[in-house]
Amino acid sequence: MVGEEGNAPPSASWRVYVGGEPVGDLYPYGFDQPWITCRFAPLPGWSSELESLFNAQNEAARKRFPVDRMGPVREIRDRGVKLHPLLAESEEIISPLILYIENGEARFR
């Protein structure tokens, strides 16, 4: 896959909600179709339990989603992830297909 790097406009920043709770902010810095790559800034709602859940999802992805490792992927999906625009109230709330967060970086589609 050929990456297409680009700078996102400042209005394209989002607050991440998981299960209705704000857990962090995303600041996009590039694109690698179909992914939007971002820096992740945790908020007080970002707990060690939630971080562990996302780490388990990342590990499942690295192993190409074997059936026995799909629990975290389903749990994150079932909790509900929403991205609310930080700066432009006219932008719509996004329900990403999948969101990965690891080591201060994030990507979603």
PDB file of N, CA, C and O in Angstrom, residues 8-79:
ATOM      1  N   ALA A   8      -3.534  17.479   7.875  1.00  0.00           N
ATOM      2  CA  ALA A   8      -4.965  17.691   8.057  1.00  0.00           C
ATOM      3  C   ALA A   8      -5.185  19.108   8.566  1.00  0.00           C
ATOM      4  O   ALA A   8      -4.349  19.656   9.275  1.00  0.00           O
ATOM      5  N   PRO A   9      -6.296  19.696   8.212  1.00  0.00           N
ATOM      6  CA  PRO A   9      -6.581  21.041   8.713  1.00  0.00           C
ATOM      7  C   PRO A   9      -6.770  21.011  10.230  1.00  0.00           C
ATOM      8  O   PRO A   9      -7.165  19.995  10.783  1.00  0.00           O
ATOM      9  N   PRO A  10      -6.499  22.119  10.921  1.00  0.00           N
ATOM     10  CA  PRO A  10      -6.614  22.137  12.374  1.00  0.00           C
ATOM     11  C   PRO A  10      -8.002  21.788  12.879  1.00  0.00           C
ATOM     12  O   PRO A  10      -8.150  21.310  13.974  1.00  0.00           O
ATOM     13  N   SER A  11      -9.027  22.015  12.077  1.00  0.00           N
ATOM     14  CA  SER A  11     -10.378  21.694  12.528  1.00  0.00           C
ATOM     15  C   SER A  11     -10.637  20.193  12.574  1.00  0.00           C
ATOM     16  O   SER A  11     -11.614  19.751  13.132  1.00  0.00           O
ATOM     17  N   ALA A  12      -9.752  19.404  11.996  1.00  0.00           N
ATOM     18  CA  ALA A  12      -9.940  17.953  11.961  1.00  0.00           C
ATOM     19  C   ALA A  12      -9.258  17.296  13.150  1.00  0.00           C
ATOM     20  O   ALA A  12      -8.384  16.475  13.002  1.00  0.00           O
ATOM     21  N   SER A  13      -9.673  17.656  14.342  1.00  0.00           N
ATOM     22  CA  SER A  13      -9.214  17.021  15.568  1.00  0.00           C
ATOM     23  C   SER A  13     -10.454  16.514  16.287  1.00  0.00           C
ATOM     24  O   SER A  13     -11.527  17.111  16.183  1.00  0.00           O
ATOM     25  N   TRP A  14     -10.291  15.405  17.012  1.00  0.00           N
ATOM     26  CA  TRP A  14     -11.454  14.774  17.620  1.00  0.00           C
ATOM     27  C   TRP A  14     -11.203  14.395  19.076  1.00  0.00           C
ATOM     28  O   TRP A  14     -10.088  14.075  19.461  1.00  0.00           O
ATOM     29  N   ARG A  15     -12.278  14.377  19.856  1.00  0.00           N
ATOM     30  CA  ARG A  15     -12.260  13.816  21.205  1.00  0.00           C
ATOM     31  C   ARG A  15     -12.819  12.398  21.083  1.00  0.00           C
ATOM     32  O   ARG A  15     -13.879  12.185  20.496  1.00  0.00           O
ATOM     33  N   VAL A  16     -12.088  11.435  21.636  1.00  0.00           N
ATOM     34  CA  VAL A  16     -12.482  10.030  21.583  1.00  0.00           C
ATOM     35  C   VAL A  16     -13.361   9.718  22.794  1.00  0.00           C
ATOM     36  O   VAL A  16     -12.967   9.983  23.933  1.00  0.00           O
ATOM     37  N   TYR A  17     -14.522   9.150  22.521  1.00  0.00           N
ATOM     38  CA  TYR A  17     -15.420   8.668  23.566  1.00  0.00           C
ATOM     39  C   TYR A  17     -15.533   7.156  23.430  1.00  0.00           C
ATOM     40  O   TYR A  17     -15.747   6.644  22.333  1.00  0.00           O
ATOM     41  N   VAL A  18     -15.376   6.460  24.539  1.00  0.00           N
ATOM     42  CA  VAL A  18     -15.582   5.016  24.574  1.00  0.00           C
ATOM     43  C   VAL A  18     -16.637   4.756  25.636  1.00  0.00           C
ATOM     44  O   VAL A  18     -16.463   5.146  26.791  1.00  0.00           O
ATOM     45  N   GLY A  19     -17.724   4.129  25.236  1.00  0.00           N
ATOM     46  CA  GLY A  19     -18.819   3.905  26.173  1.00  0.00           C
ATOM     47  C   GLY A  19     -19.402   5.187  26.720  1.00  0.00           C
ATOM     48  O   GLY A  19     -19.854   5.238  27.858  1.00  0.00           O
ATOM     49  N   GLY A  20     -19.354   6.250  25.937  1.00  0.00           N
ATOM     50  CA  GLY A  20     -19.902   7.533  26.348  1.00  0.00           C
ATOM     51  C   GLY A  20     -18.977   8.377  27.201  1.00  0.00           C
ATOM     52  O   GLY A  20     -19.324   9.498  27.551  1.00  0.00           O
ATOM     53  N   GLU A  21     -17.800   7.871  27.542  1.00  0.00           N
ATOM     54  CA  GLU A  21     -16.840   8.605  28.381  1.00  0.00           C
ATOM     55  C   GLU A  21     -15.704   9.166  27.527  1.00  0.00           C
ATOM     56  O   GLU A  21     -15.148   8.451  26.692  1.00  0.00           O
ATOM     57  N   PRO A  22     -15.320  10.426  27.735  1.00  0.00           N
ATOM     58  CA  PRO A  22     -14.166  10.965  26.995  1.00  0.00           C
ATOM     59  C   PRO A  22     -12.878  10.335  27.511  1.00  0.00           C
ATOM     60  O   PRO A  22     -12.632  10.293  28.717  1.00  0.00           O
ATOM     61  N   VAL A  23     -12.069   9.811  26.585  1.00  0.00           N
ATOM     62  CA  VAL A  23     -10.839   9.120  26.991  1.00  0.00           C
ATOM     63  C   VAL A  23      -9.572   9.738  26.407  1.00  0.00           C
ATOM     64  O   VAL A  23      -8.472   9.441  26.859  1.00  0.00           O
ATOM     65  N   GLY A  24      -9.695  10.578  25.372  1.00  0.00           N
ATOM     66  CA  GLY A  24      -8.506  11.172  24.781  1.00  0.00           C
ATOM     67  C   GLY A  24      -8.840  12.028  23.578  1.00  0.00           C
ATOM     68  O   GLY A  24      -9.983  12.053  23.119  1.00  0.00           O
ATOM     69  N   ASP A  25      -7.820  12.723  23.093  1.00  0.00           N
ATOM     70  CA  ASP A  25      -7.966  13.576  21.913  1.00  0.00           C
ATOM     71  C   ASP A  25      -7.056  13.082  20.801  1.00  0.00           C
ATOM     72  O   ASP A  25      -5.937  12.615  21.061  1.00  0.00           O
ATOM     73  N   LEU A  26      -7.537  13.197  19.579  1.00  0.00           N
ATOM     74  CA  LEU A  26      -6.774  12.814  18.390  1.00  0.00           C
ATOM     75  C   LEU A  26      -6.406  14.060  17.600  1.00  0.00           C
ATOM     76  O   LEU A  26      -7.264  14.913  17.350  1.00  0.00           O
ATOM     77  N   TYR A  27      -5.133  14.127  17.210  1.00  0.00           N
ATOM     78  CA  TYR A  27      -4.632  15.234  16.396  1.00  0.00           C
ATOM     79  C   TYR A  27      -4.008  14.637  15.137  1.00  0.00           C
ATOM     80  O   TYR A  27      -2.913  14.100  15.180  1.00  0.00           O
ATOM     81  N   PRO A  28      -4.723  14.694  14.001  1.00  0.00           N
ATOM     82  CA  PRO A  28      -4.240  14.057  12.786  1.00  0.00           C
ATOM     83  C   PRO A  28      -2.993  14.729  12.231  1.00  0.00           C
ATOM     84  O   PRO A  28      -2.817  15.934  12.344  1.00  0.00           O
ATOM     85  N   TYR A  29      -2.130  13.902  11.682  1.00  0.00           N
ATOM     86  CA  TYR A  29      -0.932  14.421  11.033  1.00  0.00           C
ATOM     87  C   TYR A  29      -0.667  13.786   9.683  1.00  0.00           C
ATOM     88  O   TYR A  29       0.261  14.191   8.980  1.00  0.00           O
ATOM     89  N   GLY A  30      -1.461  12.816   9.276  1.00  0.00           N
ATOM     90  CA  GLY A  30      -1.226  12.222   7.974  1.00  0.00           C
ATOM     91  C   GLY A  30      -2.279  11.212   7.586  1.00  0.00           C
ATOM     92  O   GLY A  30      -3.206  10.919   8.346  1.00  0.00           O
ATOM     93  N   PHE A  31      -2.122  10.713   6.378  1.00  0.00           N
ATOM     94  CA  PHE A  31      -3.045   9.741   5.822  1.00  0.00           C
ATOM     95  C   PHE A  31      -2.243   8.613   5.210  1.00  0.00           C
ATOM     96  O   PHE A  31      -1.210   8.850   4.599  1.00  0.00           O
ATOM     97  N   ASP A  32      -2.708   7.399   5.396  1.00  0.00           N
ATOM     98  CA  ASP A  32      -2.162   6.221   4.736  1.00  0.00           C
ATOM     99  C   ASP A  32      -3.388   5.403   4.360  1.00  0.00           C
ATOM    100  O   ASP A  32      -3.859   4.583   5.145  1.00  0.00           O
ATOM    101  N   GLN A  33      -3.972   5.723   3.207  1.00  0.00           N
ATOM    102  CA  GLN A  33      -5.263   5.186   2.810  1.00  0.00           C
ATOM    103  C   GLN A  33      -5.367   3.709   3.127  1.00  0.00           C
ATOM    104  O   GLN A  33      -4.473   2.955   2.813  1.00  0.00           O
ATOM    105  N   PRO A  34      -6.405   3.305   3.828  1.00  0.00           N
ATOM    106  CA  PRO A  34      -7.597   4.053   4.202  1.00  0.00           C
ATOM    107  C   PRO A  34      -7.522   4.664   5.609  1.00  0.00           C
ATOM    108  O   PRO A  34      -8.532   5.069   6.160  1.00  0.00           O
ATOM    109  N   TRP A  35      -6.350   4.741   6.200  1.00  0.00           N
ATOM    110  CA  TRP A  35      -6.186   5.162   7.589  1.00  0.00           C
ATOM    111  C   TRP A  35      -5.935   6.657   7.728  1.00  0.00           C
ATOM    112  O   TRP A  35      -5.268   7.252   6.893  1.00  0.00           O
ATOM    113  N   ILE A  36      -6.431   7.228   8.812  1.00  0.00           N
ATOM    114  CA  ILE A  36      -6.050   8.570   9.241  1.00  0.00           C
ATOM    115  C   ILE A  36      -5.138   8.364  10.443  1.00  0.00           C
ATOM    116  O   ILE A  36      -5.514   7.680  11.406  1.00  0.00           O
ATOM    117  N   THR A  37      -3.930   8.896  10.376  1.00  0.00           N
ATOM    118  CA  THR A  37      -2.960   8.718  11.463  1.00  0.00           C
ATOM    119  C   THR A  37      -2.955   9.966  12.336  1.00  0.00           C
ATOM    120  O   THR A  37      -3.024  11.090  11.841  1.00  0.00           O
ATOM    121  N   CYS A  38      -2.882   9.729  13.650  1.00  0.00           N
ATOM    122  CA  CYS A  38      -3.037  10.813  14.619  1.00  0.00           C
ATOM    123  C   CYS A  38      -2.093  10.632  15.805  1.00  0.00           C
ATOM    124  O   CYS A  38      -1.656   9.528  16.099  1.00  0.00           O
ATOM    125  N   ARG A  39      -1.872  11.721  16.488  1.00  0.00           N
ATOM    126  CA  ARG A  39      -1.278  11.667  17.814  1.00  0.00           C
ATOM    127  C   ARG A  39      -2.436  11.505  18.793  1.00  0.00           C
ATOM    128  O   ARG A  39      -3.517  12.056  18.577  1.00  0.00           O
ATOM    129  N   PHE A  40      -2.205  10.741  19.854  1.00  0.00           N
ATOM    130  CA  PHE A  40      -3.244  10.503  20.857  1.00  0.00           C
ATOM    131  C   PHE A  40      -2.812  11.120  22.175  1.00  0.00           C
ATOM    132  O   PHE A  40      -1.724  10.839  22.682  1.00  0.00           O
ATOM    133  N   ALA A  41      -3.643  12.008  22.705  1.00  0.00           N
ATOM    134  CA  ALA A  41      -3.397  12.642  24.005  1.00  0.00           C
ATOM    135  C   ALA A  41      -4.457  12.127  24.978  1.00  0.00           C
ATOM    136  O   ALA A  41      -5.639  12.455  24.843  1.00  0.00           O
ATOM    137  N   PRO A  42      -4.052  11.288  25.951  1.00  0.00           N
ATOM    138  CA  PRO A  42      -5.043  10.729  26.873  1.00  0.00           C
ATOM    139  C   PRO A  42      -5.651  11.776  27.800  1.00  0.00           C
ATOM    140  O   PRO A  42      -5.015  12.767  28.140  1.00  0.00           O
ATOM    141  N   LEU A  43      -6.889  11.531  28.181  1.00  0.00           N
ATOM    142  CA  LEU A  43      -7.608  12.324  29.168  1.00  0.00           C
ATOM    143  C   LEU A  43      -7.755  11.459  30.429  1.00  0.00           C
ATOM    144  O   LEU A  43      -7.453  10.265  30.394  1.00  0.00           O
ATOM    145  N   PRO A  44      -8.243  12.022  31.539  1.00  0.00           N
ATOM    146  CA  PRO A  44      -8.388  11.227  32.762  1.00  0.00           C
ATOM    147  C   PRO A  44      -9.200   9.942  32.587  1.00  0.00           C
ATOM    148  O   PRO A  44      -8.997   8.976  33.312  1.00  0.00           O
ATOM    149  N   GLY A  45     -10.102   9.876  31.607  1.00  0.00           N
ATOM    150  CA  GLY A  45     -10.883   8.664  31.365  1.00  0.00           C
ATOM    151  C   GLY A  45     -10.102   7.518  30.765  1.00  0.00           C
ATOM    152  O   GLY A  45     -10.590   6.391  30.689  1.00  0.00           O
ATOM    153  N   TRP A  46      -8.864   7.790  30.336  1.00  0.00           N
ATOM    154  CA  TRP A  46      -8.017   6.742  29.749  1.00  0.00           C
ATOM    155  C   TRP A  46      -7.409   5.945  30.900  1.00  0.00           C
ATOM    156  O   TRP A  46      -6.487   6.378  31.567  1.00  0.00           O
ATOM    157  N   SER A  47      -7.943   4.772  31.149  1.00  0.00           N
ATOM    158  CA  SER A  47      -7.522   3.956  32.285  1.00  0.00           C
ATOM    159  C   SER A  47      -6.560   2.859  31.844  1.00  0.00           C
ATOM    160  O   SER A  47      -6.451   2.554  30.656  1.00  0.00           O
ATOM    161  N   SER A  48      -5.892   2.257  32.809  1.00  0.00           N
ATOM    162  CA  SER A  48      -4.987   1.145  32.488  1.00  0.00           C
ATOM    163  C   SER A  48      -5.792  -0.026  31.925  1.00  0.00           C
ATOM    164  O   SER A  48      -5.321  -0.742  31.037  1.00  0.00           O
ATOM    165  N   GLU A  49      -7.030  -0.203  32.380  1.00  0.00           N
ATOM    166  CA  GLU A  49      -7.879  -1.282  31.864  1.00  0.00           C
ATOM    167  C   GLU A  49      -8.212  -1.036  30.394  1.00  0.00           C
ATOM    168  O   GLU A  49      -8.143  -1.940  29.567  1.00  0.00           O
ATOM    169  N   LEU A  50      -8.544   0.200  30.046  1.00  0.00           N
ATOM    170  CA  LEU A  50      -8.863   0.536  28.660  1.00  0.00           C
ATOM    171  C   LEU A  50      -7.614   0.432  27.788  1.00  0.00           C
ATOM    172  O   LEU A  50      -7.667  -0.088  26.672  1.00  0.00           O
ATOM    173  N   GLU A  51      -6.493   0.910  28.292  1.00  0.00           N
ATOM    174  CA  GLU A  51      -5.239   0.790  27.550  1.00  0.00           C
ATOM    175  C   GLU A  51      -4.913  -0.681  27.292  1.00  0.00           C
ATOM    176  O   GLU A  51      -4.506  -1.056  26.184  1.00  0.00           O
ATOM    177  N   SER A  52      -5.098  -1.542  28.283  1.00  0.00           N
ATOM    178  CA  SER A  52      -4.843  -2.981  28.111  1.00  0.00           C
ATOM    179  C   SER A  52      -5.758  -3.574  27.048  1.00  0.00           C
ATOM    180  O   SER A  52      -5.334  -4.428  26.262  1.00  0.00           O
ATOM    181  N   LEU A  53      -7.002  -3.126  27.020  1.00  0.00           N
ATOM    182  CA  LEU A  53      -7.951  -3.613  26.030  1.00  0.00           C
ATOM    183  C   LEU A  53      -7.503  -3.234  24.617  1.00  0.00           C
ATOM    184  O   LEU A  53      -7.505  -4.069  23.707  1.00  0.00           O
ATOM    185  N   PHE A  54      -7.077  -1.984  24.424  1.00  0.00           N
ATOM    186  CA  PHE A  54      -6.586  -1.561  23.107  1.00  0.00           C
ATOM    187  C   PHE A  54      -5.284  -2.281  22.757  1.00  0.00           C
ATOM    188  O   PHE A  54      -5.068  -2.642  21.602  1.00  0.00           O
ATOM    189  N   ASN A  55      -4.413  -2.519  23.736  1.00  0.00           N
ATOM    190  CA  ASN A  55      -3.182  -3.266  23.466  1.00  0.00           C
ATOM    191  C   ASN A  55      -3.492  -4.687  23.003  1.00  0.00           C
ATOM    192  O   ASN A  55      -2.837  -5.213  22.097  1.00  0.00           O
ATOM    193  N   ALA A  56      -4.484  -5.323  23.624  1.00  0.00           N
ATOM    194  CA  ALA A  56      -4.883  -6.667  23.208  1.00  0.00           C
ATOM    195  C   ALA A  56      -5.453  -6.652  21.790  1.00  0.00           C
ATOM    196  O   ALA A  56      -5.205  -7.564  20.999  1.00  0.00           O
ATOM    197  N   GLN A  57      -6.215  -5.604  21.456  1.00  0.00           N
ATOM    198  CA  GLN A  57      -6.727  -5.476  20.092  1.00  0.00           C
ATOM    199  C   GLN A  57      -5.573  -5.308  19.101  1.00  0.00           C
ATOM    200  O   GLN A  57      -5.566  -5.910  18.026  1.00  0.00           O
ATOM    201  N   ASN A  58      -4.574  -4.505  19.466  1.00  0.00           N
ATOM    202  CA  ASN A  58      -3.415  -4.305  18.586  1.00  0.00           C
ATOM    203  C   ASN A  58      -2.686  -5.622  18.357  1.00  0.00           C
ATOM    204  O   ASN A  58      -2.250  -5.912  17.238  1.00  0.00           O
ATOM    205  N   GLU A  59      -2.549  -6.411  19.413  1.00  0.00           N
ATOM    206  CA  GLU A  59      -1.883  -7.716  19.294  1.00  0.00           C
ATOM    207  C   GLU A  59      -2.689  -8.646  18.391  1.00  0.00           C
ATOM    208  O   GLU A  59      -2.121  -9.362  17.568  1.00  0.00           O
ATOM    209  N   ALA A  60      -4.006  -8.631  18.508  1.00  0.00           N
ATOM    210  CA  ALA A  60      -4.849  -9.446  17.632  1.00  0.00           C
ATOM    211  C   ALA A  60      -4.642  -9.041  16.172  1.00  0.00           C
ATOM    212  O   ALA A  60      -4.550  -9.896  15.289  1.00  0.00           O
ATOM    213  N   ALA A  61      -4.539  -7.746  15.915  1.00  0.00           N
ATOM    214  CA  ALA A  61      -4.319  -7.270  14.543  1.00  0.00           C
ATOM    215  C   ALA A  61      -2.966  -7.738  14.018  1.00  0.00           C
ATOM    216  O   ALA A  61      -2.852  -8.163  12.866  1.00  0.00           O
ATOM    217  N   ARG A  62      -1.925  -7.645  14.868  1.00  0.00           N
ATOM    218  CA  ARG A  62      -0.595  -8.096  14.439  1.00  0.00           C
ATOM    219  C   ARG A  62      -0.595  -9.581  14.092  1.00  0.00           C
ATOM    220  O   ARG A  62       0.153 -10.021  13.237  1.00  0.00           O
ATOM    221  N   LYS A  63      -1.453 -10.357  14.750  1.00  0.00           N
ATOM    222  CA  LYS A  63      -1.535 -11.801  14.503  1.00  0.00           C
ATOM    223  C   LYS A  63      -2.608 -12.144  13.470  1.00  0.00           C
ATOM    224  O   LYS A  63      -2.969 -13.299  13.309  1.00  0.00           O
ATOM    225  N   ARG A  64      -3.119 -11.129  12.792  1.00  0.00           N
ATOM    226  CA  ARG A  64      -4.113 -11.276  11.724  1.00  0.00           C
ATOM    227  C   ARG A  64      -5.459 -11.779  12.229  1.00  0.00           C
ATOM    228  O   ARG A  64      -6.134 -12.564  11.567  1.00  0.00           O
ATOM    229  N   PHE A  65      -5.860 -11.339  13.415  1.00  0.00           N
ATOM    230  CA  PHE A  65      -7.172 -11.573  13.990  1.00  0.00           C
ATOM    231  C   PHE A  65      -7.572 -13.051  14.091  1.00  0.00           C
ATOM    232  O   PHE A  65      -8.617 -13.446  13.576  1.00  0.00           O
ATOM    233  N   PRO A  66      -6.777 -13.860  14.788  1.00  0.00           N
ATOM    234  CA  PRO A  66      -7.222 -15.241  15.000  1.00  0.00           C
ATOM    235  C   PRO A  66      -8.478 -15.250  15.879  1.00  0.00           C
ATOM    236  O   PRO A  66      -8.688 -14.358  16.708  1.00  0.00           O
ATOM    237  N   VAL A  67      -9.318 -16.240  15.684  1.00  0.00           N
ATOM    238  CA  VAL A  67     -10.603 -16.324  16.370  1.00  0.00           C
ATOM    239  C   VAL A  67     -10.441 -16.222  17.888  1.00  0.00           C
ATOM    240  O   VAL A  67     -11.226 -15.553  18.558  1.00  0.00           O
ATOM    241  N   ASP A  68      -9.409 -16.842  18.446  1.00  0.00           N
ATOM    242  CA  ASP A  68      -9.234 -16.855  19.896  1.00  0.00           C
ATOM    243  C   ASP A  68      -8.758 -15.520  20.462  1.00  0.00           C
ATOM    244  O   ASP A  68      -8.650 -15.367  21.673  1.00  0.00           O
ATOM    245  N   ARG A  69      -8.491 -14.535  19.617  1.00  0.00           N
ATOM    246  CA  ARG A  69      -8.052 -13.217  20.079  1.00  0.00           C
ATOM    247  C   ARG A  69      -9.012 -12.092  19.701  1.00  0.00           C
ATOM    248  O   ARG A  69      -8.657 -10.922  19.758  1.00  0.00           O
ATOM    249  N   MET A  70     -10.215 -12.447  19.319  1.00  0.00           N
ATOM    250  CA  MET A  70     -11.184 -11.444  18.873  1.00  0.00           C
ATOM    251  C   MET A  70     -11.963 -10.798  20.018  1.00  0.00           C
ATOM    252  O   MET A  70     -12.654  -9.810  19.805  1.00  0.00           O
ATOM    253  N   GLY A  71     -11.858 -11.308  21.223  1.00  0.00           N
ATOM    254  CA  GLY A  71     -12.590 -10.758  22.365  1.00  0.00           C
ATOM    255  C   GLY A  71     -12.399  -9.260  22.545  1.00  0.00           C
ATOM    256  O   GLY A  71     -13.388  -8.519  22.656  1.00  0.00           O
ATOM    257  N   PRO A  72     -11.145  -8.754  22.589  1.00  0.00           N
ATOM    258  CA  PRO A  72     -10.942  -7.305  22.765  1.00  0.00           C
ATOM    259  C   PRO A  72     -11.522  -6.473  21.621  1.00  0.00           C
ATOM    260  O   PRO A  72     -12.049  -5.387  21.852  1.00  0.00           O
ATOM    261  N   VAL A  73     -11.437  -6.977  20.413  1.00  0.00           N
ATOM    262  CA  VAL A  73     -11.985  -6.253  19.258  1.00  0.00           C
ATOM    263  C   VAL A  73     -13.495  -6.101  19.435  1.00  0.00           C
ATOM    264  O   VAL A  73     -14.046  -5.009  19.269  1.00  0.00           O
ATOM    265  N   ARG A  74     -14.150  -7.189  19.800  1.00  0.00           N
ATOM    266  CA  ARG A  74     -15.608  -7.147  20.023  1.00  0.00           C
ATOM    267  C   ARG A  74     -15.958  -6.255  21.207  1.00  0.00           C
ATOM    268  O   ARG A  74     -16.931  -5.500  21.147  1.00  0.00           O
ATOM    269  N   GLU A  75     -15.182  -6.344  22.291  1.00  0.00           N
ATOM    270  CA  GLU A  75     -15.500  -5.544  23.480  1.00  0.00           C
ATOM    271  C   GLU A  75     -15.400  -4.051  23.187  1.00  0.00           C
ATOM    272  O   GLU A  75     -16.264  -3.270  23.595  1.00  0.00           O
ATOM    273  N   ILE A  76     -14.362  -3.638  22.472  1.00  0.00           N
ATOM    274  CA  ILE A  76     -14.226  -2.217  22.113  1.00  0.00           C
ATOM    275  C   ILE A  76     -15.398  -1.797  21.228  1.00  0.00           C
ATOM    276  O   ILE A  76     -16.019  -0.765  21.445  1.00  0.00           O
ATOM    277  N   ARG A  77     -15.717  -2.626  20.248  1.00  0.00           N
ATOM    278  CA  ARG A  77     -16.847  -2.310  19.362  1.00  0.00           C
ATOM    279  C   ARG A  77     -18.145  -2.215  20.157  1.00  0.00           C
ATOM    280  O   ARG A  77     -18.938  -1.299  19.978  1.00  0.00           O
ATOM    281  N   ASP A  78     -18.363  -3.164  21.084  1.00  0.00           N
ATOM    282  CA  ASP A  78     -19.601  -3.179  21.869  1.00  0.00           C
ATOM    283  C   ASP A  78     -19.705  -1.993  22.825  1.00  0.00           C
ATOM    284  O   ASP A  78     -20.803  -1.533  23.130  1.00  0.00           O
ATOM    285  N   ARG A  79     -18.581  -1.503  23.311  1.00  0.00           N
ATOM    286  CA  ARG A  79     -18.611  -0.330  24.193  1.00  0.00           C
ATOM    287  C   ARG A  79     -19.002   0.927  23.422  1.00  0.00           C
ATOM    288  O   ARG A  79     -19.509   1.879  23.982  1.00  0.00           O
TER     289      ARG A  79
END
